[in-house]
mmCIF file of C-alpha atoms and ligand atoms in Angstrom:
data_model
loop_
_atom_site.group_PDB
_atom_site.id
_atom_site.type_symbol
_atom_site.label_atom_id
_atom_site.label_comp_id
_atom_site.label_asym_id
_atom_site.label_seq_id
_atom_site.Cartn_x
_atom_site.Cartn_y
_atom_site.Cartn_z
ATOM 1 C CA UNK J 1 -62.332 -75.089 98.639
ATOM 2 C CA UNK J 2 -63.215 -73.156 95.534
ATOM 3 C CA UNK J 3 -60.860 -73.384 92.555
ATOM 4 C CA UNK J 4 -60.053 -69.686 92.960
ATOM 5 C CA UNK J 5 -59.058 -70.094 96.632
ATOM 6 C CA UNK J 6 -57.145 -73.310 95.898
ATOM 7 C CA UNK J 7 -54.917 -71.289 93.426
ATOM 8 C CA UNK J 8 -54.538 -68.485 95.885
ATOM 9 C CA UNK J 9 -53.394 -70.949 98.665
ATOM 10 C CA UNK J 10 -50.986 -72.676 96.308
ATOM 11 C CA UNK J 11 -49.591 -69.298 95.089
ATOM 12 C CA UNK J 12 -48.901 -68.293 98.599
ATOM 13 C CA UNK J 13 -47.267 -71.510 99.392
ATOM 14 C CA UNK J 14 -45.020 -71.138 96.341
ATOM 15 C CA UNK J 15 -44.093 -67.616 97.261
ATOM 16 C CA UNK J 16 -43.223 -68.810 100.669
ATOM 17 C CA UNK J 17 -41.014 -71.713 99.464
ATOM 18 C CA UNK J 18 -39.007 -69.576 97.135
ATOM 19 C CA UNK J 19 -37.301 -68.072 100.128
ATOM 20 C CA UNK J 20 -35.350 -71.383 100.147
ATOM 21 C CA UNK J 21 -31.824 -71.079 98.824
ATOM 22 C CA UNK J 22 -31.793 -71.972 95.179
ATOM 23 C CA UNK J 23 -30.190 -75.197 93.730
ATOM 24 C CA UNK J 24 -26.691 -74.434 92.587
ATOM 25 C CA UNK J 25 -24.290 -77.343 91.761
ATOM 26 C CA UNK J 26 -20.625 -77.478 92.527
ATOM 27 C CA UNK J 27 -19.745 -76.005 89.095
ATOM 28 C CA UNK J 28 -21.878 -72.898 89.803
ATOM 29 C CA UNK J 29 -24.753 -74.018 87.561
ATOM 30 C CA UNK J 30 -28.192 -73.067 88.917
ATOM 31 C CA UNK J 31 -31.016 -75.646 88.462
ATOM 32 C CA UNK J 32 -34.144 -74.147 87.140
ATOM 33 C CA UNK J 33 -35.529 -76.842 85.054
ATOM 34 C CA UNK J 34 -36.764 -80.390 85.665
ATOM 35 C CA UNK J 35 -37.358 -83.075 82.914
ATOM 36 C CA UNK J 36 -39.961 -85.417 84.299
ATOM 37 C CA UNK J 37 -40.457 -88.893 82.851
ATOM 38 C CA UNK J 38 -43.988 -89.959 83.801
ATOM 39 C CA UNK J 39 -43.891 -93.410 82.369
ATOM 40 C CA UNK J 40 -41.629 -95.677 80.558
ATOM 41 C CA UNK J 41 -44.496 -97.376 78.550
ATOM 42 C CA UNK J 42 -44.525 -96.447 74.957
ATOM 43 C CA UNK J 43 -46.776 -97.191 71.905
ATOM 44 C CA UNK J 44 -43.720 -97.074 69.648
ATOM 45 C CA UNK J 45 -40.408 -98.871 69.643
ATOM 46 C CA UNK J 46 -37.860 -96.462 68.243
ATOM 47 C CA UNK J 47 -34.762 -98.598 67.820
ATOM 48 C CA UNK J 48 -32.423 -95.839 69.038
ATOM 49 C CA UNK J 49 -34.385 -94.707 72.140
ATOM 50 C CA UNK J 50 -32.205 -93.807 74.986
ATOM 51 C CA UNK J 51 -35.272 -94.095 77.238
ATOM 52 C CA UNK J 52 -34.075 -90.918 79.049
ATOM 53 C CA UNK J 53 -31.314 -93.050 80.576
ATOM 54 C CA UNK J 54 -33.812 -95.026 82.582
ATOM 55 C CA UNK J 55 -33.741 -98.767 82.606
ATOM 56 C CA UNK J 56 -35.670 -101.399 84.543
ATOM 57 C CA UNK J 57 -38.117 -98.744 85.886
ATOM 58 C CA UNK J 58 -40.133 -99.372 89.145
ATOM 59 C CA UNK J 59 -43.687 -98.231 90.180
ATOM 60 C CA UNK J 60 -44.763 -95.060 88.382
ATOM 61 C CA UNK J 61 -45.368 -91.899 90.520
ATOM 62 C CA UNK J 62 -48.897 -90.958 91.160
ATOM 63 C CA UNK J 63 -50.202 -87.413 90.252
ATOM 64 C CA UNK J 64 -50.401 -86.469 93.934
ATOM 65 C CA UNK J 65 -46.756 -87.698 94.457
ATOM 66 C CA UNK J 66 -45.546 -85.768 91.281
ATOM 67 C CA UNK J 67 -47.422 -82.680 92.749
ATOM 68 C CA UNK J 68 -45.515 -82.969 96.019
ATOM 69 C CA UNK J 69 -42.165 -83.366 94.374
ATOM 70 C CA UNK J 70 -42.798 -80.393 91.964
ATOM 71 C CA UNK J 71 -43.887 -78.254 94.846
ATOM 72 C CA UNK J 72 -40.569 -78.836 96.547
ATOM 73 C CA UNK J 73 -38.632 -78.250 93.158
ATOM 74 C CA UNK J 74 -40.624 -74.969 92.623
ATOM 75 C CA UNK J 75 -39.635 -73.846 96.101
ATOM 76 C CA UNK J 76 -35.981 -74.365 95.172
ATOM 77 C CA UNK J 77 -36.207 -72.238 92.135
ATOM 78 C CA UNK J 78 -37.322 -74.655 89.303
ATOM 79 C CA UNK J 79 -39.571 -72.722 86.983
ATOM 80 C CA UNK J 80 -39.810 -74.970 83.906
ATOM 81 C CA UNK J 81 -40.828 -78.645 83.544
ATOM 82 C CA UNK J 82 -40.519 -80.825 80.474
ATOM 83 C CA UNK J 83 -42.770 -83.872 80.607
ATOM 84 C CA UNK J 84 -41.419 -86.956 78.777
ATOM 85 C CA UNK J 85 -41.426 -90.799 78.827
ATOM 86 C CA UNK J 86 -41.738 -93.396 77.514
ATOM 87 C CA UNK J 87 -44.661 -91.814 75.857
ATOM 88 C CA UNK J 88 -46.261 -89.404 78.286
ATOM 89 C CA UNK J 89 -49.685 -89.544 76.654
ATOM 90 C CA UNK J 90 -49.902 -93.298 77.516
ATOM 91 C CA UNK J 91 -50.809 -92.232 81.053
ATOM 92 C CA UNK J 92 -54.607 -92.002 81.322
ATOM 93 C CA UNK J 93 -54.149 -89.275 84.160
ATOM 94 C CA UNK J 94 -51.837 -87.246 81.959
ATOM 95 C CA UNK J 95 -54.186 -84.285 82.045
ATOM 96 C CA UNK J 96 -54.414 -84.407 85.785
ATOM 97 C CA UNK J 97 -50.652 -84.554 85.994
ATOM 98 C CA UNK J 98 -50.257 -81.454 83.766
ATOM 99 C CA UNK J 99 -52.925 -79.619 85.756
ATOM 100 C CA UNK J 100 -51.087 -80.330 89.066
ATOM 101 C CA UNK J 101 -47.610 -79.385 87.733
ATOM 102 C CA UNK J 102 -49.020 -76.105 86.287
ATOM 103 C CA UNK J 103 -49.941 -74.932 89.751
ATOM 104 C CA UNK J 104 -46.297 -74.714 90.717
ATOM 105 C CA UNK J 105 -44.234 -73.684 87.712
ATOM 106 C CA UNK J 106 -44.239 -70.961 84.948
ATOM 107 C CA UNK J 107 -44.081 -73.397 81.987
ATOM 108 C CA UNK J 108 -44.899 -77.067 81.464
ATOM 109 C CA UNK J 109 -44.132 -78.476 78.073
ATOM 110 C CA UNK J 110 -44.158 -81.930 76.751
ATOM 111 C CA UNK J 111 -42.114 -84.176 74.389
ATOM 112 C CA UNK J 112 -44.453 -86.639 72.705
ATOM 113 C CA UNK J 113 -44.766 -88.823 69.547
ATOM 114 C CA UNK J 114 -48.133 -87.205 69.158
ATOM 115 C CA UNK J 115 -50.053 -90.382 68.301
ATOM 116 C CA UNK J 116 -52.595 -89.821 71.050
ATOM 117 C CA UNK J 117 -52.718 -85.968 70.732
ATOM 118 C CA UNK J 118 -55.890 -85.577 68.592
ATOM 119 C CA UNK J 119 -57.903 -86.829 71.617
ATOM 120 C CA UNK J 120 -56.189 -85.013 74.143
ATOM 121 C CA UNK J 121 -54.569 -81.721 73.011
ATOM 122 C CA UNK J 122 -57.538 -79.481 73.917
ATOM 123 C CA UNK J 123 -57.727 -80.846 77.487
ATOM 124 C CA UNK J 124 -53.957 -80.637 77.982
ATOM 125 C CA UNK J 125 -54.041 -77.032 76.798
ATOM 126 C CA UNK J 126 -56.813 -76.206 79.311
ATOM 127 C CA UNK J 127 -54.894 -78.039 81.988
ATOM 128 C CA UNK J 128 -51.951 -75.686 81.549
ATOM 129 C CA UNK J 129 -49.645 -77.294 78.966
ATOM 130 C CA UNK J 130 -47.910 -74.571 77.093
ATOM 131 C CA UNK J 131 -46.303 -76.259 74.062
ATOM 132 C CA UNK J 132 -45.159 -79.558 72.685
ATOM 133 C CA UNK J 133 -42.054 -81.097 71.102
ATOM 134 C CA UNK J 134 -43.157 -83.731 68.521
ATOM 135 C CA UNK J 135 -40.810 -86.326 67.448
ATOM 136 C CA UNK J 136 -40.804 -86.603 63.713
ATOM 137 C CA UNK J 137 -37.822 -88.374 62.431
ATOM 138 C CA UNK J 138 -38.734 -88.730 58.683
ATOM 139 C CA UNK J 139 -41.337 -87.486 56.257
ATOM 140 C CA UNK J 140 -41.171 -90.837 54.444
ATOM 141 C CA UNK J 141 -43.607 -93.544 55.602
ATOM 142 C CA UNK J 142 -41.276 -96.425 55.136
ATOM 143 C CA UNK J 143 -38.422 -94.697 57.207
ATOM 144 C CA UNK J 144 -40.787 -93.786 59.932
ATOM 145 C CA UNK J 145 -41.855 -97.450 60.079
ATOM 146 C CA UNK J 146 -38.106 -98.581 60.086
ATOM 147 C CA UNK J 147 -37.299 -96.243 63.041
ATOM 148 C CA UNK J 148 -40.448 -96.542 65.149
ATOM 149 C CA UNK J 149 -41.442 -100.150 64.344
ATOM 150 C CA UNK J 150 -44.905 -98.881 63.487
ATOM 151 C CA UNK J 151 -46.420 -97.440 60.301
ATOM 152 C CA UNK J 152 -47.530 -94.176 61.953
ATOM 153 C CA UNK J 153 -46.513 -91.133 59.861
ATOM 154 C CA UNK J 154 -50.186 -90.238 59.190
ATOM 155 C CA UNK J 155 -50.990 -90.416 62.955
ATOM 156 C CA UNK J 156 -47.986 -88.131 63.778
ATOM 157 C CA UNK J 157 -49.145 -85.571 61.249
ATOM 158 C CA UNK J 158 -52.622 -85.722 62.662
ATOM 159 C CA UNK J 159 -51.148 -85.085 66.164
ATOM 160 C CA UNK J 160 -49.214 -82.149 64.740
ATOM 161 C CA UNK J 161 -52.417 -80.638 63.422
ATOM 162 C CA UNK J 162 -54.220 -81.225 66.802
ATOM 163 C CA UNK J 163 -51.384 -79.462 68.627
ATOM 164 C CA UNK J 164 -51.624 -76.577 66.307
ATOM 165 C CA UNK J 165 -55.338 -76.220 66.560
ATOM 166 C CA UNK J 166 -55.184 -76.409 70.338
ATOM 167 C CA UNK J 167 -52.602 -73.719 70.396
ATOM 168 C CA UNK J 168 -49.836 -75.778 71.978
ATOM 169 C CA UNK J 169 -47.299 -73.498 70.249
ATOM 170 C CA UNK J 170 -44.534 -72.865 69.265
ATOM 171 C CA UNK J 171 -44.545 -76.577 68.109
ATOM 172 C CA UNK J 172 -41.015 -78.057 67.976
ATOM 173 C CA UNK J 173 -40.260 -80.930 65.755
ATOM 174 C CA UNK J 174 -37.657 -83.121 67.166
ATOM 175 C CA UNK J 175 -35.601 -84.690 64.431
ATOM 176 C CA UNK J 176 -32.874 -87.066 65.473
ATOM 177 C CA UNK J 177 -30.379 -87.003 62.685
ATOM 178 C CA UNK J 178 -28.938 -90.310 61.656
ATOM 179 C CA UNK J 179 -26.439 -90.678 58.996
ATOM 180 C CA UNK J 180 -27.788 -92.395 55.836
ATOM 181 C CA UNK J 181 -31.190 -93.016 57.488
ATOM 182 C CA UNK J 182 -32.826 -89.599 57.507
ATOM 183 C CA UNK J 183 -29.902 -87.128 57.221
ATOM 184 C CA UNK J 184 -30.844 -86.475 53.574
ATOM 185 C CA UNK J 185 -34.314 -85.127 54.564
ATOM 186 C CA UNK J 186 -32.842 -82.136 56.496
ATOM 187 C CA UNK J 187 -33.733 -79.827 53.569
ATOM 188 C CA UNK J 188 -37.298 -81.063 53.494
ATOM 189 C CA UNK J 189 -37.664 -80.618 57.181
ATOM 190 C CA UNK J 190 -36.500 -77.059 56.843
ATOM 191 C CA UNK J 191 -39.050 -76.410 54.207
ATOM 192 C CA UNK J 192 -41.653 -77.838 56.597
ATOM 193 C CA UNK J 193 -40.613 -75.377 59.236
ATOM 194 C CA UNK J 194 -40.789 -72.464 56.842
ATOM 195 C CA UNK J 195 -44.249 -73.550 55.689
ATOM 196 C CA UNK J 196 -45.744 -74.249 59.089
ATOM 197 C CA UNK J 197 -43.935 -71.933 61.573
ATOM 198 C CA UNK J 198 -42.732 -75.058 63.548
ATOM 199 C CA UNK J 199 -39.333 -74.920 64.934
ATOM 200 C CA UNK J 200 -37.085 -77.763 63.784
ATOM 201 C CA UNK J 201 -34.788 -79.322 66.352
ATOM 202 C CA UNK J 202 -31.925 -81.094 64.717
ATOM 203 C CA UNK J 203 -30.754 -83.542 67.528
ATOM 204 C CA UNK J 204 -27.512 -85.180 67.539
ATOM 205 C CA UNK J 205 -27.956 -88.929 67.701
ATOM 206 C CA UNK J 206 -26.748 -90.260 71.051
ATOM 207 C CA UNK J 207 -25.861 -93.930 71.285
ATOM 208 C CA UNK J 208 -26.253 -94.709 74.945
ATOM 209 C CA UNK J 209 -26.907 -97.999 76.447
ATOM 210 C CA UNK J 210 -27.106 -98.573 80.286
ATOM 211 C CA UNK J 211 -24.553 -95.711 80.599
ATOM 212 C CA UNK J 212 -22.233 -97.172 78.065
ATOM 213 C CA UNK J 213 -21.512 -95.075 74.996
ATOM 214 C CA UNK J 214 -21.342 -96.861 71.736
ATOM 215 C CA UNK J 215 -21.079 -94.219 69.021
ATOM 216 C CA UNK J 216 -22.221 -96.215 65.910
ATOM 217 C CA UNK J 217 -22.192 -95.549 62.262
ATOM 218 C CA UNK J 218 -25.475 -93.533 62.480
ATOM 219 C CA UNK J 219 -23.717 -90.481 64.077
ATOM 220 C CA UNK J 220 -24.017 -87.351 61.939
ATOM 221 C CA UNK J 221 -21.823 -84.374 62.524
ATOM 222 C CA UNK J 222 -23.926 -81.343 62.883
ATOM 223 C CA UNK J 223 -21.051 -78.919 63.253
ATOM 224 C CA UNK J 224 -20.763 -77.942 59.480
ATOM 225 C CA UNK J 225 -24.483 -76.944 59.502
ATOM 226 C CA UNK J 226 -23.932 -74.933 62.642
ATOM 227 C CA UNK J 227 -20.957 -73.158 61.046
ATOM 228 C CA UNK J 228 -22.904 -72.530 57.827
ATOM 229 C CA UNK J 229 -25.939 -70.983 59.704
ATOM 230 C CA UNK J 230 -23.478 -68.973 62.011
ATOM 231 C CA UNK J 231 -22.542 -67.139 58.749
ATOM 232 C CA UNK J 232 -25.771 -67.254 56.776
ATOM 233 C CA UNK J 233 -28.695 -67.081 59.252
ATOM 234 C CA UNK J 234 -30.880 -63.956 59.147
ATOM 235 C CA UNK J 235 -30.944 -64.001 62.956
ATOM 236 C CA UNK J 236 -29.424 -66.048 65.670
ATOM 237 C CA UNK J 237 -30.869 -66.378 69.180
ATOM 238 C CA UNK J 238 -29.189 -67.964 72.050
ATOM 239 C CA UNK J 239 -31.278 -70.032 74.393
ATOM 240 C CA UNK J 240 -30.347 -70.162 78.113
ATOM 241 C CA UNK J 241 -30.627 -73.873 78.208
ATOM 242 C CA UNK J 242 -27.353 -75.365 76.954
ATOM 243 C CA UNK J 243 -26.710 -72.062 75.144
ATOM 244 C CA UNK J 244 -28.469 -73.731 72.120
ATOM 245 C CA UNK J 245 -28.591 -71.495 69.075
ATOM 246 C CA UNK J 246 -31.829 -70.898 67.245
ATOM 247 C CA UNK J 247 -31.427 -69.806 63.706
ATOM 248 C CA UNK J 248 -33.851 -67.952 61.493
ATOM 249 C CA UNK J 249 -33.123 -68.643 57.870
ATOM 250 C CA UNK J 250 -33.715 -66.543 54.770
ATOM 251 C CA UNK J 251 -36.779 -68.644 53.761
ATOM 252 C CA UNK J 252 -38.461 -68.215 57.173
ATOM 253 C CA UNK J 253 -37.390 -71.635 58.595
ATOM 254 C CA UNK J 254 -36.414 -71.700 62.246
ATOM 255 C CA UNK J 255 -33.979 -74.308 63.367
ATOM 256 C CA UNK J 256 -32.150 -75.254 66.673
ATOM 257 C CA UNK J 257 -29.229 -77.542 66.890
ATOM 258 C CA UNK J 258 -29.044 -79.890 69.940
ATOM 259 C CA UNK J 259 -25.448 -81.015 69.858
ATOM 260 C CA UNK J 260 -24.491 -82.419 73.306
ATOM 261 C CA UNK J 261 -21.638 -84.853 72.304
ATOM 262 C CA UNK J 262 -18.108 -83.602 73.094
ATOM 263 C CA UNK J 263 -19.691 -80.164 73.711
ATOM 264 C CA UNK J 264 -18.345 -78.444 76.796
ATOM 265 C CA UNK J 265 -20.514 -75.457 76.268
ATOM 266 C CA UNK J 266 -23.622 -77.489 76.204
ATOM 267 C CA UNK J 267 -22.754 -78.991 79.641
ATOM 268 C CA UNK J 268 -21.425 -75.814 81.123
ATOM 269 C CA UNK J 269 -24.921 -74.284 80.544
ATOM 270 C CA UNK J 270 -27.182 -77.104 81.545
ATOM 271 C CA UNK J 271 -29.728 -76.056 84.095
ATOM 272 C CA UNK J 272 -31.567 -79.318 84.393
ATOM 273 C CA UNK J 273 -32.329 -82.018 86.751
ATOM 274 C CA UNK J 274 -34.242 -85.083 85.754
ATOM 275 C CA UNK J 275 -36.915 -87.120 87.564
ATOM 276 C CA UNK J 276 -37.277 -90.706 86.539
ATOM 277 C CA UNK J 277 -40.792 -92.218 86.098
ATOM 278 C CA UNK J 278 -40.218 -94.165 89.340
ATOM 279 C CA UNK J 279 -39.419 -91.197 91.287
ATOM 280 C CA UNK J 280 -35.626 -90.842 91.444
ATOM 281 C CA UNK J 281 -33.702 -87.622 90.835
ATOM 282 C CA UNK J 282 -31.200 -88.143 87.988
ATOM 283 C CA UNK J 283 -28.373 -85.614 87.771
ATOM 284 C CA UNK J 284 -27.416 -86.388 84.119
ATOM 285 C CA UNK J 285 -28.936 -88.323 81.158
ATOM 286 C CA UNK J 286 -25.440 -89.943 80.522
ATOM 287 C CA UNK J 287 -24.912 -91.240 84.098
ATOM 288 C CA UNK J 288 -26.787 -94.132 85.698
ATOM 289 C CA UNK J 289 -24.869 -94.549 88.917
ATOM 290 C CA UNK J 290 -25.824 -91.531 90.915
ATOM 291 C CA UNK J 291 -29.653 -91.387 91.170
ATOM 292 C CA UNK J 292 -31.252 -90.131 94.357
ATOM 293 C CA UNK J 293 -34.570 -91.710 95.521
ATOM 294 C CA UNK J 294 -37.224 -89.096 96.288
ATOM 295 C CA UNK J 295 -40.694 -90.500 95.787
ATOM 296 C CA UNK J 296 -39.478 -93.455 97.978
ATOM 297 C CA UNK J 297 -38.901 -90.919 100.793
ATOM 298 C CA UNK J 298 -42.468 -89.778 100.424
ATOM 299 C CA UNK J 299 -43.831 -93.275 100.563
ATOM 300 C CA UNK J 300 -41.874 -93.799 103.755
ATOM 301 C CA UNK J 301 -43.516 -90.838 105.329
ATOM 302 C CA UNK J 302 -40.863 -88.206 104.810
ATOM 303 C CA UNK J 303 -41.673 -84.534 104.916
ATOM 304 C CA UNK J 304 -40.811 -81.553 102.905
ATOM 305 C CA UNK J 305 -37.467 -81.028 104.530
ATOM 306 C CA UNK J 306 -36.175 -84.397 103.540
ATOM 307 C CA UNK J 307 -37.347 -83.928 100.026
ATOM 308 C CA UNK J 308 -35.415 -80.582 99.961
ATOM 309 C CA UNK J 309 -32.244 -82.533 101.125
ATOM 310 C CA UNK J 310 -32.781 -85.144 98.367
ATOM 311 C CA UNK J 311 -32.871 -82.254 95.754
ATOM 312 C CA UNK J 312 -29.745 -80.756 97.273
ATOM 313 C CA UNK J 313 -27.931 -84.122 97.266
ATOM 314 C CA UNK J 314 -28.863 -84.658 93.544
ATOM 315 C CA UNK J 315 -27.703 -81.129 92.765
ATOM 316 C CA UNK J 316 -24.509 -81.674 94.413
ATOM 317 C CA UNK J 317 -23.838 -84.826 92.252
ATOM 318 C CA UNK J 318 -24.283 -82.780 89.061
ATOM 319 C CA UNK J 319 -21.164 -82.642 86.975
ATOM 320 C CA UNK J 320 -20.636 -81.504 83.373
ATOM 321 C CA UNK J 321 -20.355 -84.865 81.369
ATOM 322 C CA UNK J 322 -18.451 -83.259 78.598
ATOM 323 C CA UNK J 323 -15.791 -81.221 80.238
ATOM 324 C CA UNK J 324 -12.404 -79.909 79.160
ATOM 325 C CA UNK J 325 -10.795 -82.966 80.690
ATOM 326 C CA UNK J 326 -12.821 -85.596 78.547
HETATM 327 N N1 SAM S 401 -42.102 -90.717 73.536
HETATM 328 C C1 SAM S 401 -41.731 -89.351 73.410
HETATM 329 C C2 SAM S 401 -41.163 -88.870 71.991
HETATM 330 O O1 SAM S 401 -41.148 -89.759 71.160
HETATM 331 O O2 SAM S 401 -40.901 -87.727 71.828
HETATM 332 C C3 SAM S 401 -40.903 -88.795 74.580
HETATM 333 C C4 SAM S 401 -39.720 -89.669 74.951
HETATM 334 S S1 SAM S 401 -38.346 -89.601 73.897
HETATM 335 C C5 SAM S 401 -37.153 -90.572 74.812
HETATM 336 C C6 SAM S 401 -37.741 -87.963 74.035
HETATM 337 C C7 SAM S 401 -36.884 -87.359 72.945
HETATM 338 O O3 SAM S 401 -35.584 -88.076 72.971
HETATM 339 C C8 SAM S 401 -37.379 -87.696 71.486
HETATM 340 O O4 SAM S 401 -37.421 -86.585 70.642
HETATM 341 C C9 SAM S 401 -36.445 -88.677 70.970
HETATM 342 O O5 SAM S 401 -36.448 -88.740 69.615
HETATM 343 C C10 SAM S 401 -35.154 -88.380 71.618
HETATM 344 N N2 SAM S 401 -34.298 -89.484 71.679
HETATM 345 C C11 SAM S 401 -34.469 -90.827 72.043
HETATM 346 N N3 SAM S 401 -33.396 -91.435 71.821
HETATM 347 C C12 SAM S 401 -32.386 -90.622 71.365
HETATM 348 C C13 SAM S 401 -31.010 -90.859 70.976
HETATM 349 N N4 SAM S 401 -30.522 -92.108 71.114
HETATM 350 N N5 SAM S 401 -30.323 -89.802 70.735
HETATM 351 C C14 SAM S 401 -30.925 -88.586 70.603
HETATM 352 N N6 SAM S 401 -32.229 -88.298 70.881
HETATM 353 C C15 SAM S 401 -32.944 -89.365 71.255
#
């Protein structure tokens, strides 16, 4: 089949599947995005990593399996995919995975440490990757080493340049704020955003281990910054996902605050399901006891209808982690 025909066939298939009733959870939240971990392998060892709430992962999904699952998700109204890990670029078939995902959804983006981006950015862009979030938790070499266990600041910077040159934009810089460790660098990160046009994401540090919360000394309260920018920002845009605010500041910096902890608004506006690297649907980062196997169904010969049911079950198990009652 020619590439052109292949796309046409796929498009018809998607249009047909969209007739399925969309995924809506018991709290009225519609699922329109899927966060897919494609591996738990990583070339860094960030000491605080929540590993997307995935522990003891099993066999990774193949590109074909990912394609079949994403096909079903798209038919149920998922339009956006965020690829994560582990480090997604550790997979040698990452370009193939992006190409397959892009057949089904409007936007595929990726969260990465960027170390392997210089060799892959162009191919990823051509395969359909729209943009990247790059984890950059410090601009100081020693602090990066302390956080990631590897002296890699220069490599991350090279990765950011590669993403920029390949047009994987807007680039978002993920900065997990940790009290005393990198919290003093927020002004420098804002300047970097103003200089480069990258969007800075200040992410609340979540201390989560095997579903157990242990809020440690590193927690940094982002609320005062949010209040200040609510008053002072030149413009404020509200994202659909989590109703996160994006502030444009007077010097041209753009900054988003990702503040999930004890935030009922964040949960009330969550439109995301997760897919673990070993093929299980995960209703919430914070919960480890309600995963729904899906690739396992495929491997035992299940058809599309059973996969649809798995999505519906996972959606029915979604509940706001931070609710008024907590
Ligand atoms: N390896 C990739 C990377 O470094 O971006 C993707 C995986 S990583 C788990 C995805 C994002 O989660 C990164 O931006 C990372 O900084 C963030 N993250 C990891 N652990 C976290 C934690 N305990 N609290 C808040 N964010 C965290």
